[in-house]
Coordinates of C-alpha atoms in Angstrom, one line a residue:
X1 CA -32.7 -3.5 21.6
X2 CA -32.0 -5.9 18.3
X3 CA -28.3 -6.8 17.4
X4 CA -28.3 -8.8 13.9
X5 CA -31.3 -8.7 12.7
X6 CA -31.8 -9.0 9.1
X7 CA -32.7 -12.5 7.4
X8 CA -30.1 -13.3 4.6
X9 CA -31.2 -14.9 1.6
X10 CA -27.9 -17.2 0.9
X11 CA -28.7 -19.9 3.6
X12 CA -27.9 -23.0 3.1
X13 CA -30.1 -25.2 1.4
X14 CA -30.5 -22.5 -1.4
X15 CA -26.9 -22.5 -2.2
X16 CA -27.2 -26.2 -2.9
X17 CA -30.5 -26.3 -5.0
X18 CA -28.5 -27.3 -8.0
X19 CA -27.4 -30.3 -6.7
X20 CA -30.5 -31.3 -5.6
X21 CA -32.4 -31.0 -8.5
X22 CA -29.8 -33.1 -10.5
X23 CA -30.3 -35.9 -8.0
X24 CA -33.6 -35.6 -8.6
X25 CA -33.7 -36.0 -12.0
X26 CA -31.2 -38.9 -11.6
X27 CA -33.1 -40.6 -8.8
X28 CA -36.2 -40.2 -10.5
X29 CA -35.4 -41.4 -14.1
X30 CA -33.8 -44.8 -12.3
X31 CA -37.1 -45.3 -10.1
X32 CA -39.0 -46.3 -13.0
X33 CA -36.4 -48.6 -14.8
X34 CA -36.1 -50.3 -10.5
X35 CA -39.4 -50.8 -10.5
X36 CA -40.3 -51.9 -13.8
X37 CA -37.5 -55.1 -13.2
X38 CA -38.2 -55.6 -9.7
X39 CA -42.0 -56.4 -10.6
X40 CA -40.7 -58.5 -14.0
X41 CA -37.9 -60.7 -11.8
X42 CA -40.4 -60.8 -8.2
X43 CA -37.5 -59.7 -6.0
X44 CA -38.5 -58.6 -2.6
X45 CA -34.8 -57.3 -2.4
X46 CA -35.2 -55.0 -5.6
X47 CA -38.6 -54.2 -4.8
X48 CA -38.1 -53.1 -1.2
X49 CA -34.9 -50.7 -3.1
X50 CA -37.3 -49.5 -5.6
X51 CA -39.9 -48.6 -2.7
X52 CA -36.6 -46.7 -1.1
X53 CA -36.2 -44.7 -4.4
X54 CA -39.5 -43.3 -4.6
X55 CA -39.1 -42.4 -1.1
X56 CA -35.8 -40.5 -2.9
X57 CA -38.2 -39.0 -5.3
X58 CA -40.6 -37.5 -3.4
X59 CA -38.2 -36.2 -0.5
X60 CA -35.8 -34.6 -3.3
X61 CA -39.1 -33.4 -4.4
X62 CA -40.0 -32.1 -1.4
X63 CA -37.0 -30.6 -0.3
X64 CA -36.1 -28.5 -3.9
X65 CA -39.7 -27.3 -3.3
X66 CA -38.9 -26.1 0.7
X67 CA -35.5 -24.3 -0.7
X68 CA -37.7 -22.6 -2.8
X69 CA -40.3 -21.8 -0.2
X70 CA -37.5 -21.1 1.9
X71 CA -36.1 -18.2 0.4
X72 CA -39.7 -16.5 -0.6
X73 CA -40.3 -12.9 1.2
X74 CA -43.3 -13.0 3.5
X75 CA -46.2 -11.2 2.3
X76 CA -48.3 -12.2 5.1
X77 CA -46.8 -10.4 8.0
X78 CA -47.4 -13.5 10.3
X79 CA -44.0 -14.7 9.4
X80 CA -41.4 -13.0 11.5
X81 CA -38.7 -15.6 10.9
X82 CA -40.2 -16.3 7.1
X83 CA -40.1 -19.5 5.7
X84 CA -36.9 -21.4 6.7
X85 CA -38.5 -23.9 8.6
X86 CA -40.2 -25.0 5.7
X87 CA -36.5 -27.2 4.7
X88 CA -36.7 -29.0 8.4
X89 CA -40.2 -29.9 7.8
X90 CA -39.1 -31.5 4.5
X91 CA -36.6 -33.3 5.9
X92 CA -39.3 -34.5 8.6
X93 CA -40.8 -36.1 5.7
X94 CA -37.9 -37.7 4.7
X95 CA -37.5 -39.6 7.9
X96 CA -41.1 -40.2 7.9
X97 CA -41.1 -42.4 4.6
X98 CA -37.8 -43.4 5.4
X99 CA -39.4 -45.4 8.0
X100 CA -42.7 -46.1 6.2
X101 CA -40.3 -47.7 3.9
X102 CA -38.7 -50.1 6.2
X103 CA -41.5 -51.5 8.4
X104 CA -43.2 -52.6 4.7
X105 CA -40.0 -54.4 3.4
X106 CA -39.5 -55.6 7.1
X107 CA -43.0 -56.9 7.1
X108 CA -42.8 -58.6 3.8
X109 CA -39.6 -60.2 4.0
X110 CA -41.2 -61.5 7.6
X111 CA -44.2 -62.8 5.5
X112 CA -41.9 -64.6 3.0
X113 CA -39.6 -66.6 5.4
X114 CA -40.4 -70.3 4.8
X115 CA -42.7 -69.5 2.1
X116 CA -41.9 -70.7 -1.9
X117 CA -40.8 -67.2 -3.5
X118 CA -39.8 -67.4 -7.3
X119 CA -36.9 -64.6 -8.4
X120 CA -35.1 -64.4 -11.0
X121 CA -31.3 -63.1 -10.1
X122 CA -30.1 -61.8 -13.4
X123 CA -32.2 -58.7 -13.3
X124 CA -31.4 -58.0 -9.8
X125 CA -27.2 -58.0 -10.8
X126 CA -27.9 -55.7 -14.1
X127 CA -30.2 -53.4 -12.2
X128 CA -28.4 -53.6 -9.1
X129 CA -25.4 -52.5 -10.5
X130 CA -26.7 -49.7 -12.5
X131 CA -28.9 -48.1 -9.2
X132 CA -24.8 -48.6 -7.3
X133 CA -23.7 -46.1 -10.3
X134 CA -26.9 -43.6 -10.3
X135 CA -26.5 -43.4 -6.5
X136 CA -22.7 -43.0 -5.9
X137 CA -23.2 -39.8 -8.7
X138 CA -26.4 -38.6 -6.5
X139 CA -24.1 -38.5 -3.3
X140 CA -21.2 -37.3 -4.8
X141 CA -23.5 -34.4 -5.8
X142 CA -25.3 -34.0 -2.2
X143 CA -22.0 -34.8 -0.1
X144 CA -20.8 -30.9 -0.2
X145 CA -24.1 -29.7 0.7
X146 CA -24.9 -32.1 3.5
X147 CA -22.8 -31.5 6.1
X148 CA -24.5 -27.4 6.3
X149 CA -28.0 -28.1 5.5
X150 CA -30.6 -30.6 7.3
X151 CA -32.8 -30.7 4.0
X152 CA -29.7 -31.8 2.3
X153 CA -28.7 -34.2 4.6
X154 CA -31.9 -35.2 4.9
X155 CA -31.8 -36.2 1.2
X156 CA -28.3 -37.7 1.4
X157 CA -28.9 -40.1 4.1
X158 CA -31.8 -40.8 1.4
X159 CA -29.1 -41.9 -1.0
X160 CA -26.7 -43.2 1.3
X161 CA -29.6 -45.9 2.4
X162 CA -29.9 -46.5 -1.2
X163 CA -26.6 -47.0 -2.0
X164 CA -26.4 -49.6 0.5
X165 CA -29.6 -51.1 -1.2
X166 CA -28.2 -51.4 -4.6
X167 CA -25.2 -53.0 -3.2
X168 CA -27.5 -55.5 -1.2
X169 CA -29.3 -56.1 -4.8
X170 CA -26.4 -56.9 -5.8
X171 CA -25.0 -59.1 -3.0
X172 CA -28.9 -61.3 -3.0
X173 CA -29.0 -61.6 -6.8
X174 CA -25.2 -63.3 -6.4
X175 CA -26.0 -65.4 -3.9
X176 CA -29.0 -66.8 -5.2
X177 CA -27.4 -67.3 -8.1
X178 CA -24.6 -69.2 -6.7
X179 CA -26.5 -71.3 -4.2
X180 CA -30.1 -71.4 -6.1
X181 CA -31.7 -70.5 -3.2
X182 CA -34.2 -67.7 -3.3
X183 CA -34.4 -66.9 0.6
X184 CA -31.3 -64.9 -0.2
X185 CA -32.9 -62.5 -1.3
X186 CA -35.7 -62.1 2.0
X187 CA -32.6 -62.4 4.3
X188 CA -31.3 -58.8 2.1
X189 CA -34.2 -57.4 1.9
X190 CA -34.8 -57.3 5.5
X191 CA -31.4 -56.4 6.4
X192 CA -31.9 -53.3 4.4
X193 CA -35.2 -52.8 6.0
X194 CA -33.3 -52.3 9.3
X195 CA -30.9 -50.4 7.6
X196 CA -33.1 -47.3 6.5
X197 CA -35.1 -47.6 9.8
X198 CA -31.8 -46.9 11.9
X199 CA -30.4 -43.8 9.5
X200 CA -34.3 -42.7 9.7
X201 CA -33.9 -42.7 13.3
X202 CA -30.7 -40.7 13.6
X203 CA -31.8 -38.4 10.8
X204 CA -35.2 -38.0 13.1
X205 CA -33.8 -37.3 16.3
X206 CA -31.9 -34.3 14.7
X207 CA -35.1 -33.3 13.1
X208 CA -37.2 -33.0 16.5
X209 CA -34.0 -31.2 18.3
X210 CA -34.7 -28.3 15.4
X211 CA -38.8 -28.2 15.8
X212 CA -38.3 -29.0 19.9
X213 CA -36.0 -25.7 19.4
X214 CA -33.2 -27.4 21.6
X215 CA -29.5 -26.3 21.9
X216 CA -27.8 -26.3 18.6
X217 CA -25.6 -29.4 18.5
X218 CA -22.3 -28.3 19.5
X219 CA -23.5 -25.5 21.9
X220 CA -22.9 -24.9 25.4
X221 CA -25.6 -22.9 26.8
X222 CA -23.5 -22.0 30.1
X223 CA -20.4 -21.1 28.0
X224 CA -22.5 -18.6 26.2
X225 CA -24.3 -17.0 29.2
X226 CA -20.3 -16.7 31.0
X227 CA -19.2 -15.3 28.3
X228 CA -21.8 -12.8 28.0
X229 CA -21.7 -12.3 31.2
X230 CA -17.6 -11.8 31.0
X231 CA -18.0 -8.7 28.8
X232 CA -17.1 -5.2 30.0
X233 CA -20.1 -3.7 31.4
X234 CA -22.1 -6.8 31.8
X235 CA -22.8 -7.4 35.6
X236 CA -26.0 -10.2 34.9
X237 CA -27.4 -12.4 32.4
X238 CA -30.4 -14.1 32.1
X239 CA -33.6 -15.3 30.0
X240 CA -31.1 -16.3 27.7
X241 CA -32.5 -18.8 24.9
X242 CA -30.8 -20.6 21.9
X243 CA -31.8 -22.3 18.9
X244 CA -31.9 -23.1 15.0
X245 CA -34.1 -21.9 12.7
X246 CA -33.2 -24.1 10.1
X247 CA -29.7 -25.6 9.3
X248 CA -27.0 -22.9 9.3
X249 CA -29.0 -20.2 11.3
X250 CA -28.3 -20.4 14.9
X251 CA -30.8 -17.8 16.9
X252 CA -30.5 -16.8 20.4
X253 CA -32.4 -14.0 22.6
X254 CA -30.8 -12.4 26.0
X255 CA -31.1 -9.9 28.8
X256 CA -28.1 -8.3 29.6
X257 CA -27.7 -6.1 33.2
X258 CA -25.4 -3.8 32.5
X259 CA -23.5 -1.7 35.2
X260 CA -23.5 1.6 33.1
X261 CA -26.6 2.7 31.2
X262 CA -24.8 4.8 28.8
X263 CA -22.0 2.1 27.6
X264 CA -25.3 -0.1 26.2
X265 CA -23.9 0.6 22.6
X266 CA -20.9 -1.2 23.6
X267 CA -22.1 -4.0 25.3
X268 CA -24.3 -4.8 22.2
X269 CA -21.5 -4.6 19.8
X270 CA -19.3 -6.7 21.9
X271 CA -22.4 -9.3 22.8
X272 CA -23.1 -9.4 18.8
X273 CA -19.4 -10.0 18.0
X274 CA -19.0 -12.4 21.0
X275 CA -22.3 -14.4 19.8
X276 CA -21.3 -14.8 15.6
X277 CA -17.4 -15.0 16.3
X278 CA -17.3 -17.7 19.0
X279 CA -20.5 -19.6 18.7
X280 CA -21.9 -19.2 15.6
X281 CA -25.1 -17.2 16.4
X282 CA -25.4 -15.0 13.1
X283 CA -29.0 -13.5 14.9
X284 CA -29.3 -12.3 18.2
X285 CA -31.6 -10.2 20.0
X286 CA -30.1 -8.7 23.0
X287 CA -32.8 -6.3 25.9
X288 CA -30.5 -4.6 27.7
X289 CA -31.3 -3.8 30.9
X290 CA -29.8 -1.2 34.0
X291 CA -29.1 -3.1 37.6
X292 CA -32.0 -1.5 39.6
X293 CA -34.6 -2.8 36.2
X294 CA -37.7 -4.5 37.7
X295 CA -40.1 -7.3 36.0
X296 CA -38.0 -9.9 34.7
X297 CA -39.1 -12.2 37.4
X298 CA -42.5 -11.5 37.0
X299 CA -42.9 -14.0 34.2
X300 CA -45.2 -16.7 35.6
X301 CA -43.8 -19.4 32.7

């Protein structure tokens, strides 16, 4: 027997596609003015920041297109969940050029230590400062939106990383101007580098828990199965499985042994309620089963 079933449509990356597409459109009209400067002045440090934002670019891209995708009925009938899964693999892309991103810049400012490197710090202030502005709107934007959905996190930690770049522009393009030496501006670059790689990392690790369908963060997998197990009429549980779809939708699936074959109406309404009210499982599909039911344990995996 089912209990919640029924996908909703107002997840949460959909609910925040506005803001995505005006970072976006901020991101992505800066790119080109960050690029354009950072090839004029030959500053690894700009460069490496401008490399960051088309990362941005794409993976706002990419993640406007999965909340689209995302909310799309299936027409296939191969897609009993749909298409939410579609937002985690965008933000899989995000971490993935996310790191792209930093082992170039690493590798670059590594090529340029000791070498001769001409830059030219005034660009790097003037742009600098104006990528600090563009970003601090962009996450102002994201901020609401990433703390419910992974795509939008994913493309916050996007900005965040490029906030910190701008401000690093900023700091290299000082110091070289104040001490006229150009290997100010490796020593930032590479310190940004490390900077995406490690917010890549956390942002992957998150990523895999969702596609390695692990425990929703902040679930206890024994609490749920004692309290389960706790309700009226419940005298076992097992097979009992939990994970997220995508970010907001918690799934889990459960036998329930029940001591009384005719309460099973009960039981489900008091699993269902137990499941959404105390750990946040808005789908859950519940096989209830009598004492004396044979076959579970025949299951060879």
């Amino acid at each position: 027997m089912g209990a919640g079933h029924g996908h909703g449509h107002g997840h949460a990356g959909s609910r925040h596609r506005w803001r995505l597409a005006a970072s976006f459109a901020l991101i992505g009209s800066f790119f080109v003015v960050e690029l354009a400067f950072g090839l004029v002045s030959g500053s690894l440090a700009l460069l490496s920041d401008a490399g960051h934002m088309a990362a941005d670019v794409v993976t706002l891209g990419a993640a406007l297109i999965a909340t689209r995708i995302a909310t799309r009925p299936d027409t296939t009938g191969r897609r009993s969940y749909g298409s939410y899964r579609a937002e985690v693999f965008a933000s899989l892309l995000a971490v993935t050029l996310m790191l792209a991103v930093a082992l170039y810049v690493v590798i670059e400012a590594i090529g340029r230590i000791g070498g001769p490197a001409e830059v030219s710090s005034g660009p790097m202030l003037v742009v600098g400062a104006i990528g600090l502005v563009v970003n601090v709107v962009a996450l102002l934007l994201l901020r609401a939106g990433a703390s419910e959905s992974l795509n939008v996190k994913g493309a916050y930690l996007e900005v965040v990383a490029d906030t910190a770049g701008s401000v690093g522009v900023i700091i290299a393009g000082w110091l070289v101007t104040a001490t006229g030496q150009t290997f100010w501006d490796t020593v930032v670059a590479l310190a940004i580098g490390v900077f995406v790689a490690v917010r890549a990392i956390s942002l992957g690790r998150q990523v895999f828990a969702v596609l390695g369908q692990h425990v929703p963060e902040g679930m206890d997998a024994t609490a749920v199965a004692k309290d389960l197990a706790a309700i009226d009429g419940v005298r076992d549980v097992h097979d009992l499985h939990l994970w997220t779809l995508t970010s907001g939708m918690n799934v889990a699936t459960a036998h329930l042994v029940t001591t009384d074959q005719n309460d099973n109406h009960s039981v489900l309404d008091q699993a269902r309620d137990l499941l959404r009210r105390r750990h946040g499982v808005a789908h859950a599909t519940l096989q209830v089963e009598p004492a004396d039911h044979q076959g579970c344990d025949e299951l060879g995996w």
